[in-house]
Amino acid sequence: VEAHDIPVVGGEISIFGKETDRPARLVLGAFGQPAFDQAIASVRQLLGEPLPPFGEREIVGSILAEQHAMSWRPHLPATTTADRYYELQVAHERLAVQKNWPDTPNLALDGKSPRSAASDPALRRRLAAALSLLELSSQSLLAPADFAPVRAELKLEAPAPIDPTATAADGTPIPIPVMRLSRIDASKLSDEDLFHELDRAGAYAASASVAHLGAEALRRPSVTGETRMRVLLLIARNASDSRSSVKYIQEIQRLAVQAKTSPAPFLIMELRVRLSRREPEEIQRLLQTLMTKHAREPGVAQAVGTILQELGLVGPDGRPTMPPPGAASAAAEDPGQLWTPESAAASPAKGGLWMPGMD
């Protein structure tokens, strides 16, 4: 299944029963008149009978046509993995940039589509700026190569690489905006300047710039030990792909062990990513490692307890709030027992990790 074959949410239906001040009603919401008409037709087809008269249409908000053309509201099976979702998201973004955006009216182009504006000399400069802004907004998912077909079709030149050592006429350095750091020739930067720009990109969560500058830092033999761990941590925190984030976090863990320091903070970091990816086996592995090898380290038990509270598995008092199936008999053995990470580590494992939605 490819991105263009994925069903998308065309509208949302809310059904209200009879209330004291308003009668029972059905409310249908959709983006734009065409989508609304299509949603009405779909409801009629599903019901197989005439619908009651509709009230007056109400516009509750608006977005730019350009934003609407780039939006994606997929309807995917619950079994869709995080990696597959990311692949489809990237594929949709690429499709939207290369197929939807060129034919969508753009407010910055006097309401013309980029394809129409390409033949208007007065709009060429604005067209180049509009495409650059689109590239900046999509850089966490797409690479510059994904924009090459659009630039070629619209006869626009690709932005040139930026020389970070360039100076103004008076000899002062030319400041480079954070969002353009992904275009600089990072090999020309000293280690000190590279880390300065990397920290600046990280402070603004400029993911493409962090990835670009971080990759250059990791290539340098001089970047070792704690400095290398800091670079990997910054890249992991700004990675749009959770699979890549896990890879970098595990490399940090390896370096921590090599340096004879505790990897526990980075195991907790990986645990949070694994939870977002819904990977029960990996979650179980990390919990067991944390509670059997690192539970007595400062802050570890508290951090694990906080994560379980966020999941709704335990309350602030440490008592289980949503016991896993089959756990009722175990709880009955000691009904007054408070759950703690230490007690969980001391108990024999009974099956795999239970998460909400798995029963």
Short mmCIF file of N, CA and C in Angstrom, two decimals, residues 225-342:
data_model
loop_
_atom_site.label_atom_id
_atom_site.label_comp_id
_atom_site.label_asym_id
_atom_site.label_seq_id
_atom_site.Cartn_x
_atom_site.Cartn_y
_atom_site.Cartn_z
N GLY A 225 34.44 10.62 23.43
CA GLY A 225 34.03 10.64 24.83
C GLY A 225 32.73 11.38 25.07
N GLU A 226 32.73 12.22 26.13
CA GLU A 226 31.52 12.93 26.52
C GLU A 226 31.05 13.89 25.42
N THR A 227 31.98 14.46 24.67
CA THR A 227 31.60 15.37 23.59
C THR A 227 30.81 14.62 22.51
N ARG A 228 31.27 13.44 22.19
CA ARG A 228 30.55 12.64 21.19
C ARG A 228 29.16 12.24 21.72
N MET A 229 29.08 11.91 23.00
CA MET A 229 27.79 11.57 23.60
C MET A 229 26.83 12.76 23.53
N ARG A 230 27.36 13.97 23.76
CA ARG A 230 26.51 15.16 23.71
C ARG A 230 25.96 15.39 22.31
N VAL A 231 26.81 15.15 21.30
CA VAL A 231 26.36 15.32 19.91
C VAL A 231 25.28 14.29 19.58
N LEU A 232 25.52 13.03 19.97
CA LEU A 232 24.54 11.97 19.70
C LEU A 232 23.22 12.26 20.39
N LEU A 233 23.28 12.79 21.62
CA LEU A 233 22.07 13.10 22.37
C LEU A 233 21.26 14.19 21.66
N LEU A 234 21.94 15.20 21.16
CA LEU A 234 21.26 16.29 20.46
C LEU A 234 20.60 15.78 19.17
N ILE A 235 21.30 14.92 18.44
CA ILE A 235 20.74 14.36 17.21
C ILE A 235 19.52 13.50 17.54
N ALA A 236 19.65 12.66 18.58
CA ALA A 236 18.54 11.77 18.95
C ALA A 236 17.29 12.55 19.33
N ARG A 237 17.47 13.64 20.07
CA ARG A 237 16.32 14.43 20.52
C ARG A 237 15.63 15.16 19.36
N ASN A 238 16.35 15.41 18.28
CA ASN A 238 15.78 16.16 17.17
C ASN A 238 15.44 15.28 15.97
N ALA A 239 15.65 13.98 16.09
CA ALA A 239 15.36 13.07 14.97
C ALA A 239 13.86 12.95 14.78
N SER A 240 13.40 13.04 13.54
CA SER A 240 11.97 12.89 13.26
C SER A 240 11.58 11.42 13.18
N ASP A 241 12.54 10.55 12.93
CA ASP A 241 12.31 9.12 12.82
C ASP A 241 12.70 8.46 14.14
N SER A 242 11.72 7.88 14.85
CA SER A 242 12.01 7.28 16.15
C SER A 242 12.97 6.10 16.03
N ARG A 243 12.99 5.44 14.87
CA ARG A 243 13.93 4.33 14.68
C ARG A 243 15.37 4.84 14.72
N SER A 244 15.61 5.99 14.08
CA SER A 244 16.95 6.59 14.12
C SER A 244 17.27 7.07 15.52
N SER A 245 16.28 7.62 16.20
CA SER A 245 16.48 8.10 17.57
C SER A 245 16.96 6.97 18.46
N VAL A 246 16.32 5.79 18.35
CA VAL A 246 16.73 4.63 19.15
C VAL A 246 18.17 4.24 18.85
N LYS A 247 18.53 4.29 17.59
CA LYS A 247 19.90 3.91 17.20
C LYS A 247 20.93 4.82 17.88
N TYR A 248 20.67 6.12 17.87
CA TYR A 248 21.61 7.06 18.49
C TYR A 248 21.64 6.90 20.01
N ILE A 249 20.48 6.67 20.61
CA ILE A 249 20.42 6.50 22.07
C ILE A 249 21.20 5.26 22.49
N GLN A 250 21.08 4.18 21.72
CA GLN A 250 21.82 2.96 22.06
C GLN A 250 23.33 3.15 21.91
N GLU A 251 23.74 3.99 20.97
CA GLU A 251 25.17 4.29 20.83
C GLU A 251 25.65 5.08 22.05
N ILE A 252 24.82 5.98 22.56
CA ILE A 252 25.17 6.72 23.77
C ILE A 252 25.32 5.75 24.94
N GLN A 253 24.41 4.79 25.05
CA GLN A 253 24.50 3.80 26.14
C GLN A 253 25.83 3.04 26.06
N ARG A 254 26.21 2.66 24.85
CA ARG A 254 27.46 1.92 24.66
C ARG A 254 28.65 2.76 25.11
N LEU A 255 28.65 4.05 24.75
CA LEU A 255 29.75 4.92 25.13
C LEU A 255 29.77 5.16 26.64
N ALA A 256 28.58 5.23 27.26
CA ALA A 256 28.51 5.41 28.71
C ALA A 256 29.13 4.22 29.43
N VAL A 257 28.79 3.01 28.98
CA VAL A 257 29.36 1.80 29.59
C VAL A 257 30.87 1.77 29.37
N GLN A 258 31.30 2.15 28.18
CA GLN A 258 32.72 2.18 27.85
C GLN A 258 33.47 3.16 28.75
N ALA A 259 32.80 4.25 29.11
CA ALA A 259 33.42 5.26 29.99
C ALA A 259 33.23 4.92 31.46
N LYS A 260 32.64 3.74 31.74
CA LYS A 260 32.40 3.28 33.11
C LYS A 260 31.47 4.23 33.89
N THR A 261 30.47 4.76 33.19
CA THR A 261 29.42 5.56 33.83
C THR A 261 28.08 4.86 33.60
N SER A 262 27.08 5.24 34.36
CA SER A 262 25.79 4.56 34.28
C SER A 262 25.04 4.93 32.99
N PRO A 263 24.52 3.94 32.28
CA PRO A 263 23.69 4.22 31.10
C PRO A 263 22.23 4.44 31.45
N ALA A 264 21.89 4.42 32.76
CA ALA A 264 20.48 4.48 33.17
C ALA A 264 19.71 5.66 32.59
N PRO A 265 20.25 6.90 32.59
CA PRO A 265 19.47 8.00 32.02
C PRO A 265 19.10 7.77 30.57
N PHE A 266 19.97 7.09 29.84
CA PHE A 266 19.73 6.86 28.42
C PHE A 266 18.86 5.62 28.19
N LEU A 267 18.86 4.69 29.15
CA LEU A 267 17.90 3.59 29.11
C LEU A 267 16.48 4.13 29.33
N ILE A 268 16.35 5.10 30.24
CA ILE A 268 15.04 5.73 30.47
C ILE A 268 14.60 6.49 29.22
N MET A 269 15.55 7.17 28.59
CA MET A 269 15.23 7.89 27.35
C MET A 269 14.75 6.92 26.27
N GLU A 270 15.45 5.78 26.14
CA GLU A 270 15.02 4.78 25.16
C GLU A 270 13.65 4.22 25.53
N LEU A 271 13.40 4.04 26.81
CA LEU A 271 12.10 3.52 27.26
C LEU A 271 10.97 4.42 26.77
N ARG A 272 11.14 5.72 26.88
CA ARG A 272 10.09 6.64 26.43
C ARG A 272 9.86 6.52 24.93
N VAL A 273 10.94 6.36 24.17
CA VAL A 273 10.78 6.21 22.72
C VAL A 273 10.09 4.89 22.40
N ARG A 274 10.49 3.82 23.09
CA ARG A 274 9.87 2.51 22.86
C ARG A 274 8.38 2.54 23.20
N LEU A 275 8.01 3.29 24.24
CA LEU A 275 6.60 3.42 24.59
C LEU A 275 5.83 4.10 23.46
N SER A 276 6.41 5.14 22.87
CA SER A 276 5.73 5.82 21.77
C SER A 276 5.61 4.91 20.55
N ARG A 277 6.52 3.95 20.41
CA ARG A 277 6.49 3.02 19.29
C ARG A 277 5.65 1.78 19.59
N ARG A 278 5.18 1.65 20.86
CA ARG A 278 4.35 0.52 21.29
C ARG A 278 5.04 -0.82 20.99
N GLU A 279 6.18 -1.00 21.64
CA GLU A 279 6.97 -2.23 21.47
C GLU A 279 7.08 -2.94 22.82
N PRO A 280 6.09 -3.76 23.16
CA PRO A 280 6.03 -4.38 24.49
C PRO A 280 7.28 -5.16 24.88
N GLU A 281 7.84 -5.93 23.97
CA GLU A 281 9.00 -6.75 24.33
C GLU A 281 10.20 -5.87 24.70
N GLU A 282 10.42 -4.81 23.93
CA GLU A 282 11.54 -3.91 24.24
C GLU A 282 11.27 -3.13 25.52
N ILE A 283 10.03 -2.75 25.75
CA ILE A 283 9.66 -2.05 26.97
C ILE A 283 9.93 -2.94 28.18
N GLN A 284 9.51 -4.21 28.07
CA GLN A 284 9.75 -5.17 29.16
C GLN A 284 11.24 -5.33 29.43
N ARG A 285 12.03 -5.43 28.37
CA ARG A 285 13.48 -5.58 28.52
C ARG A 285 14.09 -4.39 29.26
N LEU A 286 13.68 -3.18 28.86
CA LEU A 286 14.24 -1.98 29.47
C LEU A 286 13.82 -1.84 30.93
N LEU A 287 12.55 -2.13 31.22
CA LEU A 287 12.08 -2.06 32.60
C LEU A 287 12.84 -3.04 33.48
N GLN A 288 13.03 -4.25 32.97
CA GLN A 288 13.73 -5.26 33.75
C GLN A 288 15.18 -4.85 33.99
N THR A 289 15.82 -4.32 32.96
CA THR A 289 17.21 -3.87 33.11
C THR A 289 17.32 -2.75 34.12
N LEU A 290 16.42 -1.78 34.01
CA LEU A 290 16.46 -0.64 34.93
C LEU A 290 16.23 -1.06 36.38
N MET A 291 15.27 -1.96 36.59
CA MET A 291 14.90 -2.30 37.96
C MET A 291 15.78 -3.39 38.58
N THR A 292 16.49 -4.15 37.78
CA THR A 292 17.38 -5.17 38.34
C THR A 292 18.83 -4.68 38.45
N LYS A 293 19.21 -3.73 37.60
CA LYS A 293 20.61 -3.30 37.59
C LYS A 293 20.81 -1.85 38.05
N HIS A 294 19.76 -1.03 37.96
CA HIS A 294 19.96 0.40 38.23
C HIS A 294 18.96 0.98 39.23
N ALA A 295 18.13 0.14 39.85
CA ALA A 295 17.05 0.65 40.71
C ALA A 295 17.56 1.48 41.88
N ARG A 296 18.77 1.19 42.36
CA ARG A 296 19.29 1.90 43.53
C ARG A 296 20.04 3.18 43.15
N GLU A 297 20.16 3.44 41.87
CA GLU A 297 20.82 4.68 41.45
C GLU A 297 19.87 5.86 41.64
N PRO A 298 20.38 7.02 42.00
CA PRO A 298 19.52 8.17 42.28
C PRO A 298 18.58 8.50 41.12
N GLY A 299 17.30 8.60 41.42
CA GLY A 299 16.32 9.06 40.45
C GLY A 299 15.76 8.00 39.52
N VAL A 300 16.35 6.81 39.47
CA VAL A 300 15.91 5.81 38.50
C VAL A 300 14.52 5.28 38.86
N ALA A 301 14.33 4.82 40.09
CA ALA A 301 13.03 4.28 40.49
C ALA A 301 11.94 5.34 40.35
N GLN A 302 12.26 6.58 40.71
CA GLN A 302 11.28 7.65 40.58
C GLN A 302 10.91 7.91 39.12
N ALA A 303 11.91 7.87 38.24
CA ALA A 303 11.65 8.11 36.82
C ALA A 303 10.77 7.02 36.23
N VAL A 304 11.05 5.77 36.58
CA VAL A 304 10.23 4.66 36.09
C VAL A 304 8.82 4.77 36.63
N GLY A 305 8.70 5.10 37.91
CA GLY A 305 7.37 5.28 38.49
C GLY A 305 6.59 6.39 37.81
N THR A 306 7.26 7.49 37.48
CA THR A 306 6.61 8.60 36.78
C THR A 306 6.10 8.17 35.41
N ILE A 307 6.90 7.40 34.70
CA ILE A 307 6.49 6.92 33.38
C ILE A 307 5.26 6.03 33.50
N LEU A 308 5.24 5.14 34.48
CA LEU A 308 4.09 4.26 34.66
C LEU A 308 2.85 5.05 35.08
N GLN A 309 3.05 6.14 35.84
CA GLN A 309 1.91 7.00 36.17
C GLN A 309 1.37 7.69 34.93
N GLU A 310 2.27 8.16 34.06
CA GLU A 310 1.84 8.80 32.82
C GLU A 310 1.05 7.84 31.94
N LEU A 311 1.40 6.56 32.00
CA LEU A 311 0.67 5.54 31.24
C LEU A 311 -0.66 5.19 31.88
N GLY A 312 -0.84 5.63 33.13
CA GLY A 312 -2.07 5.30 33.84
C GLY A 312 -2.05 3.92 34.46
N LEU A 313 -0.88 3.29 34.55
CA LEU A 313 -0.78 1.94 35.12
C LEU A 313 -0.70 1.97 36.64
N VAL A 314 -0.18 3.06 37.19
CA VAL A 314 -0.16 3.22 38.65
C VAL A 314 -0.57 4.64 38.99
N GLY A 315 -1.11 4.82 40.19
CA GLY A 315 -1.50 6.14 40.65
C GLY A 315 -0.36 6.82 41.37
N PRO A 316 -0.55 8.08 41.79
CA PRO A 316 0.51 8.80 42.50
C PRO A 316 0.93 8.12 43.80
N ASP A 317 0.03 7.30 44.38
CA ASP A 317 0.37 6.60 45.62
C ASP A 317 1.09 5.28 45.38
N GLY A 318 1.32 4.95 44.11
CA GLY A 318 2.00 3.71 43.79
C GLY A 318 1.11 2.52 43.62
N ARG A 319 -0.20 2.68 43.81
CA ARG A 319 -1.12 1.56 43.66
C ARG A 319 -1.47 1.36 42.18
N PRO A 320 -1.53 0.12 41.73
CA PRO A 320 -1.95 -0.14 40.34
C PRO A 320 -3.36 0.39 40.10
N THR A 321 -3.53 1.10 38.99
CA THR A 321 -4.86 1.62 38.64
C THR A 321 -5.53 0.79 37.57
N MET A 322 -4.74 0.13 36.74
CA MET A 322 -5.28 -0.69 35.65
C MET A 322 -4.53 -2.00 35.62
N PRO A 323 -4.83 -2.94 36.54
CA PRO A 323 -4.07 -4.19 36.62
C PRO A 323 -4.21 -5.00 35.34
N PRO A 324 -3.17 -5.67 34.94
CA PRO A 324 -3.24 -6.49 33.74
C PRO A 324 -4.18 -7.67 33.92
N PRO A 325 -4.73 -8.20 32.81
CA PRO A 325 -5.61 -9.36 32.92
C PRO A 325 -4.91 -10.50 33.65
N GLY A 326 -5.64 -11.15 34.58
CA GLY A 326 -5.06 -12.27 35.30
C GLY A 326 -4.30 -11.88 36.54
N ALA A 327 -4.22 -10.54 36.80
CA ALA A 327 -3.45 -10.10 37.97
C ALA A 327 -4.30 -10.01 39.22
N ALA A 328 -5.63 -10.21 39.10
CA ALA A 328 -6.51 -10.06 40.26
C ALA A 328 -6.15 -11.02 41.38
N SER A 329 -5.83 -12.26 41.04
CA SER A 329 -5.51 -13.25 42.07
C SER A 329 -4.22 -12.89 42.78
N ALA A 330 -3.25 -12.37 42.02
CA ALA A 330 -1.98 -11.98 42.63
C ALA A 330 -2.19 -10.82 43.59
N ALA A 331 -3.05 -9.87 43.22
CA ALA A 331 -3.31 -8.72 44.08
C ALA A 331 -4.01 -9.18 45.35
N ALA A 332 -4.85 -10.22 45.24
CA ALA A 332 -5.61 -10.68 46.41
C ALA A 332 -4.70 -11.30 47.45
N GLU A 333 -3.53 -11.80 47.04
CA GLU A 333 -2.62 -12.40 47.99
C GLU A 333 -2.16 -11.39 49.04
N ASP A 334 -2.00 -10.13 48.63
CA ASP A 334 -1.55 -9.10 49.56
C ASP A 334 -2.25 -7.81 49.18
N PRO A 335 -3.54 -7.67 49.47
CA PRO A 335 -4.32 -6.54 48.98
C PRO A 335 -3.84 -5.19 49.48
N GLY A 336 -3.12 -5.14 50.57
CA GLY A 336 -2.68 -3.86 51.08
C GLY A 336 -1.31 -3.44 50.58
N GLN A 337 -0.73 -4.26 49.72
CA GLN A 337 0.63 -4.00 49.26
C GLN A 337 0.67 -2.81 48.31
N LEU A 338 1.57 -1.88 48.53
CA LEU A 338 1.79 -0.77 47.61
C LEU A 338 2.77 -1.22 46.55
N TRP A 339 2.50 -0.77 45.31
CA TRP A 339 3.45 -1.10 44.24
C TRP A 339 4.61 -0.13 44.27
N THR A 340 5.80 -0.63 44.13
CA THR A 340 6.98 0.22 43.96
C THR A 340 7.84 -0.42 42.89
N PRO A 341 8.67 0.38 42.20
CA PRO A 341 9.57 -0.24 41.21
C PRO A 341 10.43 -1.32 41.80
N GLU A 342 10.86 -1.12 43.10
CA GLU A 342 11.71 -2.14 43.70
C GLU A 342 10.96 -3.45 43.91
#
